[in-house]
């Protein structure tokens, strides 16, 4: 009797089952599915033409070099491996970047792009919370509508109120840029605005250069705080082309944050190699910001792991390996574009009469198919084609062996 009372009163007996993650939860469901010819288009992972996760040649070569050195594994500094942080700066801001040489960028290694966002969110919350509390408000973050499924949860968990700015309009199968500008123009100064620097996740729809220039102007004149998320550099048009937006914010003289990731571009998903860079107005500001980022890191996970960062730094800092990486990344980009075309053509061949030109106009790993939640469910349950409830599918997981089945399945539910 007494024992039962204790069990009933146990703290953990009140814990409720959490909802499944909208991306990885479906991937788990994929693993359990017994539908024949199943295809996993849920998670943003590049698979090669044989449906396999690649291990890049440049990574294999760098791993040999790293292992040959047989280094002991001491703690890395809280902000990560210095050669890695320097390589990230070169890649994100360009080799001859003035902001970098002037010491105005604070870069820290992070646990993937998600870790970069979280360290940035914690840092901003600490900086913002005092000011917002004194004005009676709560610090706010705006994300695009729609955005990466984890943005809202991540910033909410860091303490922010999260709202959206208009972005994608289903009727246009594209961006409603005027609505986006209008919303940003009426946003309160100091609000953090999360922007996808390239390869918008989940829609694949990109602002053009003029529209970006307008966003930069609005952000500057309204005193908003830009937080760029760049998880797919090199998967859109090229490494430099995809990073161009970062340099527009630099050229405007803005202070801003940018989180980056090598999960996709190096196919190092499981190594969790990412970074956060904060561009400041002076070297003095950057060193103070760096000291605060270290606190955010120390209180989250103390310091980052060694292996993935050593591999990426070795590739980026060794000219021969760097060229190898650029070529391998280029091949992935070209294959994704070829699969977009094959998807568009395959849908038409399967009897779809809608305009499918949006598929080849979108950029990066994803296509926003326009399918409803119930159509996506049918795709999973009846055909074993797994995409997200939002209609997002990962075109980087298509190949010649699965494309016909995917096209026929989509055509069947449309
Ligand atoms: C995705 O959007 O599928 C990827 O970025 C993986 C993730 O962490 O959600």
mmCIF file of C-alpha atoms and ligand atoms in Angstrom:
data_model
loop_
_atom_site.group_PDB
_atom_site.id
_atom_site.type_symbol
_atom_site.label_atom_id
_atom_site.label_comp_id
_atom_site.label_asym_id
_atom_site.label_seq_id
_atom_site.Cartn_x
_atom_site.Cartn_y
_atom_site.Cartn_z
ATOM 1 C CA UNK A 1 0.000 0.000 0.000
ATOM 2 C CA UNK A 2 2.708 2.379 1.096
ATOM 3 C CA UNK A 3 4.793 1.433 -1.924
ATOM 4 C CA UNK A 4 1.902 2.135 -4.283
ATOM 5 C CA UNK A 5 1.475 5.594 -2.795
ATOM 6 C CA UNK A 6 5.128 6.284 -3.344
ATOM 7 C CA UNK A 7 4.916 5.080 -6.953
ATOM 8 C CA UNK A 8 1.864 7.274 -7.612
ATOM 9 C CA UNK A 9 3.643 10.286 -6.202
ATOM 10 C CA UNK A 10 6.833 9.725 -8.207
ATOM 11 C CA UNK A 11 7.923 12.784 -10.156
ATOM 12 C CA UNK A 12 8.686 10.777 -13.264
ATOM 13 C CA UNK A 13 5.305 9.064 -13.335
ATOM 14 C CA UNK A 14 3.820 12.413 -14.407
ATOM 15 C CA UNK A 15 6.050 12.690 -17.470
ATOM 16 C CA UNK A 16 4.057 12.690 -20.682
ATOM 17 C CA UNK A 17 5.164 11.158 -23.957
ATOM 18 C CA UNK A 18 6.742 13.903 -26.082
ATOM 19 C CA UNK A 19 5.591 14.341 -29.669
ATOM 20 C CA UNK A 20 7.845 12.770 -32.280
ATOM 21 C CA UNK A 21 10.325 15.026 -34.037
ATOM 22 C CA UNK A 22 8.726 16.096 -37.341
ATOM 23 C CA UNK A 23 11.871 15.099 -39.273
ATOM 24 C CA UNK A 24 13.768 12.396 -37.373
ATOM 25 C CA UNK A 25 10.515 10.928 -35.995
ATOM 26 C CA UNK A 26 9.383 10.153 -39.542
ATOM 27 C CA UNK A 27 12.776 8.727 -40.349
ATOM 28 C CA UNK A 28 12.335 6.336 -37.408
ATOM 29 C CA UNK A 29 8.934 5.411 -38.825
ATOM 30 C CA UNK A 30 10.639 4.772 -42.188
ATOM 31 C CA UNK A 31 12.965 2.284 -40.507
ATOM 32 C CA UNK A 32 9.955 0.319 -39.233
ATOM 33 C CA UNK A 33 7.916 0.489 -42.453
ATOM 34 C CA UNK A 34 7.393 -2.814 -44.247
ATOM 35 C CA UNK A 35 6.062 -1.249 -47.467
ATOM 36 C CA UNK A 36 8.151 -2.672 -50.356
ATOM 37 C CA UNK A 37 10.393 -0.294 -52.354
ATOM 38 C CA UNK A 38 10.267 2.283 -49.568
ATOM 39 C CA UNK A 39 12.204 5.519 -50.159
ATOM 40 C CA UNK A 40 13.374 7.876 -47.406
ATOM 41 C CA UNK A 41 13.013 11.498 -48.545
ATOM 42 C CA UNK A 42 12.483 12.850 -44.980
ATOM 43 C CA UNK A 43 15.828 14.017 -43.702
ATOM 44 C CA UNK A 44 18.147 16.448 -45.462
ATOM 45 C CA UNK A 45 20.842 13.934 -46.278
ATOM 46 C CA UNK A 46 22.602 13.566 -49.623
ATOM 47 C CA UNK A 47 22.711 10.011 -50.946
ATOM 48 C CA UNK A 48 24.708 9.072 -54.039
ATOM 49 C CA UNK A 49 23.374 7.548 -57.268
ATOM 50 C CA UNK A 50 23.405 4.089 -55.660
ATOM 51 C CA UNK A 51 21.357 5.331 -52.686
ATOM 52 C CA UNK A 52 24.368 5.254 -50.322
ATOM 53 C CA UNK A 53 25.644 7.880 -47.946
ATOM 54 C CA UNK A 54 28.992 8.910 -49.454
ATOM 55 C CA UNK A 55 32.286 9.044 -47.568
ATOM 56 C CA UNK A 56 34.076 11.754 -49.532
ATOM 57 C CA UNK A 57 37.569 10.965 -50.895
ATOM 58 C CA UNK A 58 38.891 14.217 -49.440
ATOM 59 C CA UNK A 59 37.586 13.142 -46.008
ATOM 60 C CA UNK A 60 39.195 9.691 -46.314
ATOM 61 C CA UNK A 61 42.528 11.268 -47.278
ATOM 62 C CA UNK A 62 42.345 13.801 -44.419
ATOM 63 C CA UNK A 63 41.405 11.081 -41.927
ATOM 64 C CA UNK A 64 44.546 9.155 -42.876
ATOM 65 C CA UNK A 65 46.667 12.251 -42.256
ATOM 66 C CA UNK A 66 44.926 12.945 -38.942
ATOM 67 C CA UNK A 67 45.263 9.327 -37.772
ATOM 68 C CA UNK A 68 48.943 9.207 -38.829
ATOM 69 C CA UNK A 69 49.616 12.034 -36.441
ATOM 70 C CA UNK A 70 48.137 9.891 -33.641
ATOM 71 C CA UNK A 71 47.497 12.838 -31.383
ATOM 72 C CA UNK A 72 46.415 12.482 -27.750
ATOM 73 C CA UNK A 73 42.884 13.815 -27.111
ATOM 74 C CA UNK A 74 43.111 16.662 -24.651
ATOM 75 C CA UNK A 75 40.282 19.136 -24.205
ATOM 76 C CA UNK A 76 39.944 21.542 -27.074
ATOM 77 C CA UNK A 77 39.603 25.204 -26.127
ATOM 78 C CA UNK A 78 35.955 26.127 -25.439
ATOM 79 C CA UNK A 79 35.780 27.913 -28.792
ATOM 80 C CA UNK A 80 37.236 24.918 -30.639
ATOM 81 C CA UNK A 81 40.216 24.057 -32.802
ATOM 82 C CA UNK A 82 41.970 27.279 -33.874
ATOM 83 C CA UNK A 83 42.854 26.009 -37.373
ATOM 84 C CA UNK A 84 39.213 24.985 -37.868
ATOM 85 C CA UNK A 85 37.821 28.335 -36.735
ATOM 86 C CA UNK A 86 40.237 30.113 -39.093
ATOM 87 C CA UNK A 87 39.203 27.859 -41.990
ATOM 88 C CA UNK A 88 35.516 28.540 -41.268
ATOM 89 C CA UNK A 89 36.164 32.282 -41.403
ATOM 90 C CA UNK A 90 37.925 31.940 -44.756
ATOM 91 C CA UNK A 91 35.117 29.887 -46.212
ATOM 92 C CA UNK A 92 32.206 31.940 -44.891
ATOM 93 C CA UNK A 93 33.630 35.443 -45.389
ATOM 94 C CA UNK A 94 36.147 34.808 -48.192
ATOM 95 C CA UNK A 95 39.912 34.328 -48.093
ATOM 96 C CA UNK A 96 40.710 38.068 -48.270
ATOM 97 C CA UNK A 97 37.910 39.286 -46.034
ATOM 98 C CA UNK A 98 38.579 42.660 -44.388
ATOM 99 C CA UNK A 99 36.253 41.962 -41.423
ATOM 100 C CA UNK A 100 38.280 38.844 -40.697
ATOM 101 C CA UNK A 101 41.710 40.489 -41.027
ATOM 102 C CA UNK A 102 40.510 43.399 -38.880
ATOM 103 C CA UNK A 103 39.635 40.887 -36.142
ATOM 104 C CA UNK A 104 35.940 41.788 -36.208
ATOM 105 C CA UNK A 105 34.624 38.220 -36.445
ATOM 106 C CA UNK A 106 34.260 35.965 -33.412
ATOM 107 C CA UNK A 107 34.029 32.349 -34.637
ATOM 108 C CA UNK A 108 33.500 29.302 -32.462
ATOM 109 C CA UNK A 109 33.355 25.625 -33.389
ATOM 110 C CA UNK A 110 29.893 24.236 -32.611
ATOM 111 C CA UNK A 111 28.114 20.889 -32.439
ATOM 112 C CA UNK A 112 26.756 21.038 -35.997
ATOM 113 C CA UNK A 113 24.778 23.939 -37.411
ATOM 114 C CA UNK A 114 22.126 23.277 -34.764
ATOM 115 C CA UNK A 115 24.770 23.803 -32.076
ATOM 116 C CA UNK A 116 25.781 27.083 -33.714
ATOM 117 C CA UNK A 117 22.169 28.244 -33.598
ATOM 118 C CA UNK A 118 21.793 27.189 -29.958
ATOM 119 C CA UNK A 119 25.002 28.891 -28.797
ATOM 120 C CA UNK A 120 23.903 32.018 -30.696
ATOM 121 C CA UNK A 121 20.392 31.816 -29.230
ATOM 122 C CA UNK A 122 21.702 31.475 -25.663
ATOM 123 C CA UNK A 123 24.138 34.331 -26.198
ATOM 124 C CA UNK A 124 21.453 36.606 -27.676
ATOM 125 C CA UNK A 125 18.977 35.727 -24.953
ATOM 126 C CA UNK A 126 21.462 36.720 -22.250
ATOM 127 C CA UNK A 127 22.219 39.979 -24.071
ATOM 128 C CA UNK A 128 18.596 40.700 -24.902
ATOM 129 C CA UNK A 129 16.720 39.574 -21.857
ATOM 130 C CA UNK A 130 17.759 42.446 -19.587
ATOM 131 C CA UNK A 131 16.790 45.135 -22.100
ATOM 132 C CA UNK A 132 13.524 43.463 -23.030
ATOM 133 C CA UNK A 133 12.571 42.933 -19.395
ATOM 134 C CA UNK A 134 13.133 46.604 -18.596
ATOM 135 C CA UNK A 135 10.805 47.543 -21.477
ATOM 136 C CA UNK A 136 8.198 45.081 -20.208
ATOM 137 C CA UNK A 137 8.518 42.874 -23.289
ATOM 138 C CA UNK A 138 10.028 39.484 -23.968
ATOM 139 C CA UNK A 139 12.865 39.086 -26.458
ATOM 140 C CA UNK A 140 11.506 38.041 -29.815
ATOM 141 C CA UNK A 141 12.713 35.989 -32.773
ATOM 142 C CA UNK A 142 11.120 36.000 -36.208
ATOM 143 C CA UNK A 143 11.503 32.970 -38.471
ATOM 144 C CA UNK A 144 10.233 32.524 -42.025
ATOM 145 C CA UNK A 145 6.819 31.008 -42.634
ATOM 146 C CA UNK A 146 7.557 28.153 -43.114
ATOM 147 C CA UNK A 147 11.018 27.496 -41.707
ATOM 148 C CA UNK A 148 13.225 24.573 -40.737
ATOM 149 C CA UNK A 149 11.120 22.509 -38.349
ATOM 150 C CA UNK A 150 13.620 22.926 -35.490
ATOM 151 C CA UNK A 151 13.994 26.740 -35.585
ATOM 152 C CA UNK A 152 10.859 27.463 -33.595
ATOM 153 C CA UNK A 153 11.557 24.835 -30.934
ATOM 154 C CA UNK A 154 15.207 25.796 -30.583
ATOM 155 C CA UNK A 155 14.584 29.520 -30.076
ATOM 156 C CA UNK A 156 11.526 28.885 -27.880
ATOM 157 C CA UNK A 157 13.580 26.594 -25.654
ATOM 158 C CA UNK A 158 16.256 29.289 -25.420
ATOM 159 C CA UNK A 159 13.580 31.594 -23.934
ATOM 160 C CA UNK A 160 12.422 33.655 -26.912
ATOM 161 C CA UNK A 161 8.934 34.382 -28.123
ATOM 162 C CA UNK A 162 8.992 33.058 -31.701
ATOM 163 C CA UNK A 163 6.811 34.519 -34.445
ATOM 164 C CA UNK A 164 6.964 34.334 -38.234
ATOM 165 C CA UNK A 165 7.374 36.672 -41.185
ATOM 166 C CA UNK A 166 5.601 35.776 -44.441
ATOM 167 C CA UNK A 167 7.768 33.924 -46.947
ATOM 168 C CA UNK A 168 6.269 31.167 -49.074
ATOM 169 C CA UNK A 169 2.890 31.512 -50.759
ATOM 170 C CA UNK A 170 1.381 28.254 -51.903
ATOM 171 C CA UNK A 171 -0.674 29.865 -54.697
ATOM 172 C CA UNK A 172 2.497 31.266 -56.292
ATOM 173 C CA UNK A 173 4.558 28.213 -55.505
ATOM 174 C CA UNK A 174 7.121 30.788 -54.524
ATOM 175 C CA UNK A 175 8.027 33.669 -52.251
ATOM 176 C CA UNK A 176 5.747 36.589 -51.501
ATOM 177 C CA UNK A 177 8.642 39.023 -51.123
ATOM 178 C CA UNK A 178 6.435 42.108 -50.771
ATOM 179 C CA UNK A 179 4.632 40.560 -47.800
ATOM 180 C CA UNK A 180 7.995 39.666 -46.269
ATOM 181 C CA UNK A 181 9.333 43.207 -46.699
ATOM 182 C CA UNK A 182 6.105 44.685 -45.302
ATOM 183 C CA UNK A 183 6.308 42.546 -42.175
ATOM 184 C CA UNK A 184 9.984 43.328 -41.568
ATOM 185 C CA UNK A 185 9.299 47.044 -42.074
ATOM 186 C CA UNK A 186 6.914 47.026 -39.134
ATOM 187 C CA UNK A 187 9.040 44.850 -36.864
ATOM 188 C CA UNK A 188 10.208 46.318 -33.589
ATOM 189 C CA UNK A 189 13.881 47.322 -33.368
ATOM 190 C CA UNK A 190 16.066 44.731 -31.645
ATOM 191 C CA UNK A 191 14.002 41.774 -32.893
ATOM 192 C CA UNK A 192 16.137 38.867 -34.067
ATOM 193 C CA UNK A 193 15.358 37.801 -37.629
ATOM 194 C CA UNK A 194 16.442 34.332 -38.749
ATOM 195 C CA UNK A 195 17.230 34.256 -42.474
ATOM 196 C CA UNK A 196 18.307 31.283 -44.591
ATOM 197 C CA UNK A 197 21.437 32.466 -46.417
ATOM 198 C CA UNK A 198 20.968 29.916 -49.215
ATOM 199 C CA UNK A 199 18.968 26.780 -50.090
ATOM 200 C CA UNK A 200 15.908 27.727 -48.029
ATOM 201 C CA UNK A 201 14.775 24.850 -45.823
ATOM 202 C CA UNK A 202 12.053 23.616 -46.382
ATOM 203 C CA UNK A 203 10.899 25.414 -49.546
ATOM 204 C CA UNK A 204 14.010 25.598 -51.760
ATOM 205 C CA UNK A 205 12.755 29.063 -52.819
ATOM 206 C CA UNK A 206 15.394 31.791 -52.846
ATOM 207 C CA UNK A 207 15.237 35.581 -52.799
ATOM 208 C CA UNK A 208 17.068 37.112 -55.766
ATOM 209 C CA UNK A 209 19.969 39.555 -55.282
ATOM 210 C CA UNK A 210 17.721 42.643 -55.489
ATOM 211 C CA UNK A 211 15.327 41.214 -52.933
ATOM 212 C CA UNK A 212 18.207 40.399 -50.604
ATOM 213 C CA UNK A 213 19.460 43.971 -50.985
ATOM 214 C CA UNK A 214 16.024 45.164 -49.891
ATOM 215 C CA UNK A 215 16.055 42.834 -46.863
ATOM 216 C CA UNK A 216 19.493 44.121 -45.872
ATOM 217 C CA UNK A 217 18.231 47.736 -46.159
ATOM 218 C CA UNK A 218 15.159 47.055 -44.048
ATOM 219 C CA UNK A 219 17.101 45.150 -41.397
ATOM 220 C CA UNK A 220 19.561 48.036 -41.201
ATOM 221 C CA UNK A 221 17.032 50.876 -41.119
ATOM 222 C CA UNK A 222 14.761 49.100 -38.604
ATOM 223 C CA UNK A 223 17.628 48.087 -36.300
ATOM 224 C CA UNK A 224 16.806 44.365 -36.509
ATOM 225 C CA UNK A 225 19.326 41.683 -35.539
ATOM 226 C CA UNK A 226 20.059 39.310 -38.444
ATOM 227 C CA UNK A 227 20.856 35.685 -37.632
ATOM 228 C CA UNK A 228 21.801 33.865 -40.843
ATOM 229 C CA UNK A 229 21.472 30.111 -40.993
ATOM 230 C CA UNK A 230 23.765 28.691 -43.683
ATOM 231 C CA UNK A 231 23.686 24.900 -43.434
ATOM 232 C CA UNK A 232 23.919 24.205 -47.186
ATOM 233 C CA UNK A 233 26.762 26.335 -48.546
ATOM 234 C CA UNK A 234 27.781 24.832 -51.900
ATOM 235 C CA UNK A 235 24.538 22.943 -52.525
ATOM 236 C CA UNK A 236 22.799 25.769 -54.394
ATOM 237 C CA UNK A 237 24.924 27.438 -57.061
ATOM 238 C CA UNK A 238 28.450 27.142 -55.650
ATOM 239 C CA UNK A 239 30.505 27.867 -52.533
ATOM 240 C CA UNK A 240 31.107 31.545 -53.328
ATOM 241 C CA UNK A 241 27.694 32.128 -54.888
ATOM 242 C CA UNK A 242 25.860 30.633 -51.902
ATOM 243 C CA UNK A 243 27.926 32.705 -49.475
ATOM 244 C CA UNK A 244 27.220 35.979 -51.314
ATOM 245 C CA UNK A 245 24.414 36.955 -48.931
ATOM 246 C CA UNK A 246 26.818 36.904 -45.987
ATOM 247 C CA UNK A 247 28.974 39.466 -47.730
ATOM 248 C CA UNK A 248 25.965 41.700 -48.429
ATOM 249 C CA UNK A 249 25.400 41.943 -44.664
ATOM 250 C CA UNK A 250 29.125 42.614 -44.153
ATOM 251 C CA UNK A 251 29.105 45.338 -46.825
ATOM 252 C CA UNK A 252 26.136 47.025 -45.126
ATOM 253 C CA UNK A 253 28.250 47.397 -41.977
ATOM 254 C CA UNK A 254 25.840 45.384 -39.856
ATOM 255 C CA UNK A 255 26.543 43.375 -36.720
ATOM 256 C CA UNK A 256 25.123 39.900 -37.285
ATOM 257 C CA UNK A 257 25.397 36.182 -36.561
ATOM 258 C CA UNK A 258 25.837 33.296 -38.971
ATOM 259 C CA UNK A 259 25.660 29.629 -38.108
ATOM 260 C CA UNK A 260 27.258 27.187 -40.533
ATOM 261 C CA UNK A 261 27.547 23.455 -40.910
ATOM 262 C CA UNK A 262 29.739 20.866 -42.643
ATOM 263 C CA UNK A 263 27.221 18.067 -42.117
ATOM 264 C CA UNK A 264 25.999 18.246 -45.696
ATOM 265 C CA UNK A 265 28.907 19.791 -47.601
ATOM 266 C CA UNK A 266 31.400 17.249 -46.201
ATOM 267 C CA UNK A 267 28.833 14.445 -45.686
ATOM 268 C CA UNK A 268 29.996 14.437 -42.051
ATOM 269 C CA UNK A 269 26.512 14.337 -40.522
ATOM 270 C CA UNK A 270 27.454 12.213 -37.526
ATOM 271 C CA UNK A 271 30.578 14.200 -36.648
ATOM 272 C CA UNK A 272 28.535 17.302 -35.761
ATOM 273 C CA UNK A 273 30.905 19.844 -37.272
ATOM 274 C CA UNK A 274 29.468 23.327 -37.356
ATOM 275 C CA UNK A 275 30.283 26.842 -36.269
ATOM 276 C CA UNK A 276 28.897 30.157 -35.157
ATOM 277 C CA UNK A 277 30.430 33.411 -36.375
ATOM 278 C CA UNK A 278 29.473 36.811 -35.009
ATOM 279 C CA UNK A 279 30.410 39.871 -37.050
ATOM 280 C CA UNK A 280 31.053 42.908 -34.850
ATOM 281 C CA UNK A 281 31.788 46.593 -35.399
ATOM 282 C CA UNK A 282 35.248 46.441 -33.856
ATOM 283 C CA UNK A 283 37.908 43.939 -32.807
ATOM 284 C CA UNK A 284 37.271 45.002 -29.212
ATOM 285 C CA UNK A 285 33.590 44.069 -29.488
ATOM 286 C CA UNK A 286 34.529 40.755 -31.122
ATOM 287 C CA UNK A 287 36.769 39.742 -28.239
ATOM 288 C CA UNK A 288 34.044 40.557 -25.704
ATOM 289 C CA UNK A 289 31.500 38.633 -27.770
ATOM 290 C CA UNK A 290 33.901 35.680 -27.959
ATOM 291 C CA UNK A 291 34.197 35.670 -24.158
ATOM 292 C CA UNK A 292 30.385 35.458 -23.901
ATOM 293 C CA UNK A 293 30.139 32.711 -26.524
ATOM 294 C CA UNK A 294 32.614 30.690 -24.491
ATOM 295 C CA UNK A 295 30.282 30.935 -21.498
ATOM 296 C CA UNK A 296 27.367 29.705 -23.615
ATOM 297 C CA UNK A 297 29.505 26.762 -24.776
ATOM 298 C CA UNK A 298 30.900 25.975 -21.315
ATOM 299 C CA UNK A 299 27.428 25.819 -19.808
ATOM 300 C CA UNK A 300 25.998 23.691 -22.624
ATOM 301 C CA UNK A 301 28.705 21.110 -23.357
ATOM 302 C CA UNK A 302 31.990 22.556 -22.086
ATOM 303 C CA UNK A 303 34.060 22.177 -25.232
ATOM 304 C CA UNK A 304 33.630 20.592 -28.660
ATOM 305 C CA UNK A 305 34.950 17.240 -29.963
ATOM 306 C CA UNK A 306 38.189 16.903 -31.920
ATOM 307 C CA UNK A 307 37.834 14.505 -34.831
ATOM 308 C CA UNK A 308 35.404 16.105 -37.290
ATOM 309 C CA UNK A 309 36.922 19.552 -36.914
ATOM 310 C CA UNK A 310 40.450 18.161 -37.451
ATOM 311 C CA UNK A 311 39.304 16.474 -40.659
ATOM 312 C CA UNK A 312 37.539 19.567 -42.006
ATOM 313 C CA UNK A 313 40.456 21.846 -41.069
ATOM 314 C CA UNK A 314 42.906 19.468 -42.775
ATOM 315 C CA UNK A 315 40.845 19.461 -45.973
ATOM 316 C CA UNK A 316 40.259 23.206 -46.061
ATOM 317 C CA UNK A 317 43.871 24.075 -45.175
ATOM 318 C CA UNK A 318 45.549 21.613 -47.616
ATOM 319 C CA UNK A 319 45.279 22.958 -51.188
ATOM 320 C CA UNK A 320 45.186 19.542 -52.865
ATOM 321 C CA UNK A 321 42.453 18.238 -50.534
ATOM 322 C CA UNK A 322 40.543 21.470 -50.781
ATOM 323 C CA UNK A 323 40.360 21.166 -54.593
ATOM 324 C CA UNK A 324 39.284 17.558 -54.197
ATOM 325 C CA UNK A 325 36.485 18.674 -51.822
ATOM 326 C CA UNK A 326 35.318 21.443 -54.151
ATOM 327 C CA UNK A 327 35.078 18.935 -57.003
ATOM 328 C CA UNK A 328 33.215 16.371 -54.873
ATOM 329 C CA UNK A 329 30.801 19.007 -53.573
ATOM 330 C CA UNK A 330 30.314 20.189 -57.162
ATOM 331 C CA UNK A 331 29.416 16.635 -58.203
ATOM 332 C CA UNK A 332 26.793 16.419 -55.451
ATOM 333 C CA UNK A 333 25.328 19.751 -56.528
ATOM 334 C CA UNK A 334 25.185 18.702 -60.183
ATOM 335 C CA UNK A 335 23.560 15.353 -59.311
ATOM 336 C CA UNK A 336 20.871 17.100 -57.241
ATOM 337 C CA UNK A 337 20.059 19.381 -60.161
ATOM 338 C CA UNK A 338 19.871 16.363 -62.479
ATOM 339 C CA UNK A 339 17.454 14.683 -60.061
ATOM 340 C CA UNK A 340 15.284 17.808 -59.984
ATOM 341 C CA UNK A 341 14.982 17.631 -63.750
ATOM 342 C CA UNK A 342 14.319 13.893 -63.634
ATOM 343 C CA UNK A 343 11.605 14.471 -61.012
ATOM 344 C CA UNK A 344 9.906 17.173 -63.062
ATOM 345 C CA UNK A 345 10.061 15.077 -66.253
ATOM 346 C CA UNK A 346 9.055 11.927 -64.420
ATOM 347 C CA UNK A 347 5.946 13.550 -62.953
ATOM 348 C CA UNK A 348 4.849 14.722 -66.379
ATOM 349 C CA UNK A 349 5.493 11.242 -67.789
ATOM 350 C CA UNK A 350 3.441 9.785 -64.911
ATOM 351 C CA UNK A 351 0.475 11.912 -65.988
ATOM 352 C CA UNK A 352 0.771 15.041 -63.815
ATOM 353 C CA UNK A 353 -0.668 17.966 -65.739
ATOM 354 C CA UNK A 354 0.194 20.757 -63.240
ATOM 355 C CA UNK A 355 3.076 23.091 -64.040
ATOM 356 C CA UNK A 356 6.134 21.429 -62.477
ATOM 357 C CA UNK A 357 8.704 24.065 -63.445
ATOM 358 C CA UNK A 358 8.977 25.095 -59.771
ATOM 359 C CA UNK A 359 10.920 21.890 -59.086
ATOM 360 C CA UNK A 360 13.914 22.930 -61.201
ATOM 361 C CA UNK A 361 13.691 26.549 -60.071
ATOM 362 C CA UNK A 362 14.034 25.622 -56.391
ATOM 363 C CA UNK A 363 17.519 25.381 -54.939
ATOM 364 C CA UNK A 364 19.371 23.023 -52.592
ATOM 365 C CA UNK A 365 18.379 19.673 -51.161
ATOM 366 C CA UNK A 366 14.666 20.192 -50.808
ATOM 367 C CA UNK A 367 11.575 20.578 -52.886
ATOM 368 C CA UNK A 368 8.363 21.844 -51.409
ATOM 369 C CA UNK A 369 6.024 19.608 -53.331
ATOM 370 C CA UNK A 370 2.787 21.423 -52.506
ATOM 371 C CA UNK A 371 1.264 18.123 -51.371
ATOM 372 C CA UNK A 372 -1.019 18.242 -48.325
ATOM 373 C CA UNK A 373 -0.442 16.446 -45.034
ATOM 374 C CA UNK A 374 -2.991 13.772 -45.980
ATOM 375 C CA UNK A 375 -1.361 13.257 -49.388
ATOM 376 C CA UNK A 376 2.030 12.901 -47.689
ATOM 377 C CA UNK A 377 0.521 10.337 -45.320
ATOM 378 C CA UNK A 378 -0.877 8.362 -48.255
ATOM 379 C CA UNK A 379 2.512 8.490 -49.928
ATOM 380 C CA UNK A 380 4.061 6.921 -46.830
ATOM 381 C CA UNK A 381 1.361 4.395 -45.979
ATOM 382 C CA UNK A 382 0.478 3.154 -49.452
ATOM 383 C CA UNK A 383 3.662 3.690 -51.457
ATOM 384 C CA UNK A 384 6.462 3.793 -48.863
ATOM 385 C CA UNK A 385 7.586 7.234 -50.089
ATOM 386 C CA UNK A 386 8.516 9.145 -46.936
ATOM 387 C CA UNK A 387 8.568 12.960 -47.005
ATOM 388 C CA UNK A 388 7.557 15.459 -44.314
ATOM 389 C CA UNK A 389 3.971 16.360 -43.431
ATOM 390 C CA UNK A 390 4.684 19.867 -44.737
ATOM 391 C CA UNK A 391 5.117 18.417 -48.239
ATOM 392 C CA UNK A 392 8.921 18.776 -48.173
ATOM 393 C CA UNK A 393 10.860 16.058 -49.960
ATOM 394 C CA UNK A 394 14.621 15.628 -50.095
ATOM 395 C CA UNK A 395 15.546 15.545 -53.780
ATOM 396 C CA UNK A 396 19.147 14.722 -52.805
ATOM 397 C CA UNK A 397 17.998 11.182 -51.944
ATOM 398 C CA UNK A 398 16.502 10.514 -55.389
ATOM 399 C CA UNK A 399 18.346 8.311 -57.863
ATOM 400 C CA UNK A 400 17.747 6.482 -61.125
ATOM 401 C CA UNK A 401 16.628 3.425 -59.175
ATOM 402 C CA UNK A 402 13.875 5.088 -57.119
ATOM 403 C CA UNK A 403 12.733 8.046 -59.217
ATOM 404 C CA UNK A 404 10.140 6.170 -61.296
ATOM 405 C CA UNK A 405 8.494 4.772 -58.152
ATOM 406 C CA UNK A 406 8.514 8.197 -56.476
ATOM 407 C CA UNK A 407 7.003 9.921 -59.536
ATOM 408 C CA UNK A 408 4.302 7.268 -60.003
ATOM 409 C CA UNK A 409 3.452 7.463 -56.276
ATOM 410 C CA UNK A 410 3.196 11.268 -56.242
ATOM 411 C CA UNK A 411 1.101 11.192 -59.411
ATOM 412 C CA UNK A 412 -1.218 8.648 -57.753
ATOM 413 C CA UNK A 413 -1.931 10.834 -54.703
ATOM 414 C CA UNK A 414 -2.330 14.089 -56.654
HETATM 415 C C1 LIG B 1 16.778 18.531 -42.209
HETATM 416 O O1 LIG B 1 16.194 19.612 -42.251
HETATM 417 O O2 LIG B 1 16.276 17.472 -42.578
HETATM 418 C C2 LIG B 1 18.210 18.480 -41.734
HETATM 419 O O3 LIG B 1 18.682 19.766 -41.502
HETATM 420 C C3 LIG B 1 18.396 17.569 -40.593
HETATM 421 C C4 LIG B 1 17.865 18.133 -39.312
HETATM 422 O O4 LIG B 1 18.643 18.279 -38.378
HETATM 423 O O5 LIG B 1 16.682 18.450 -39.232
#
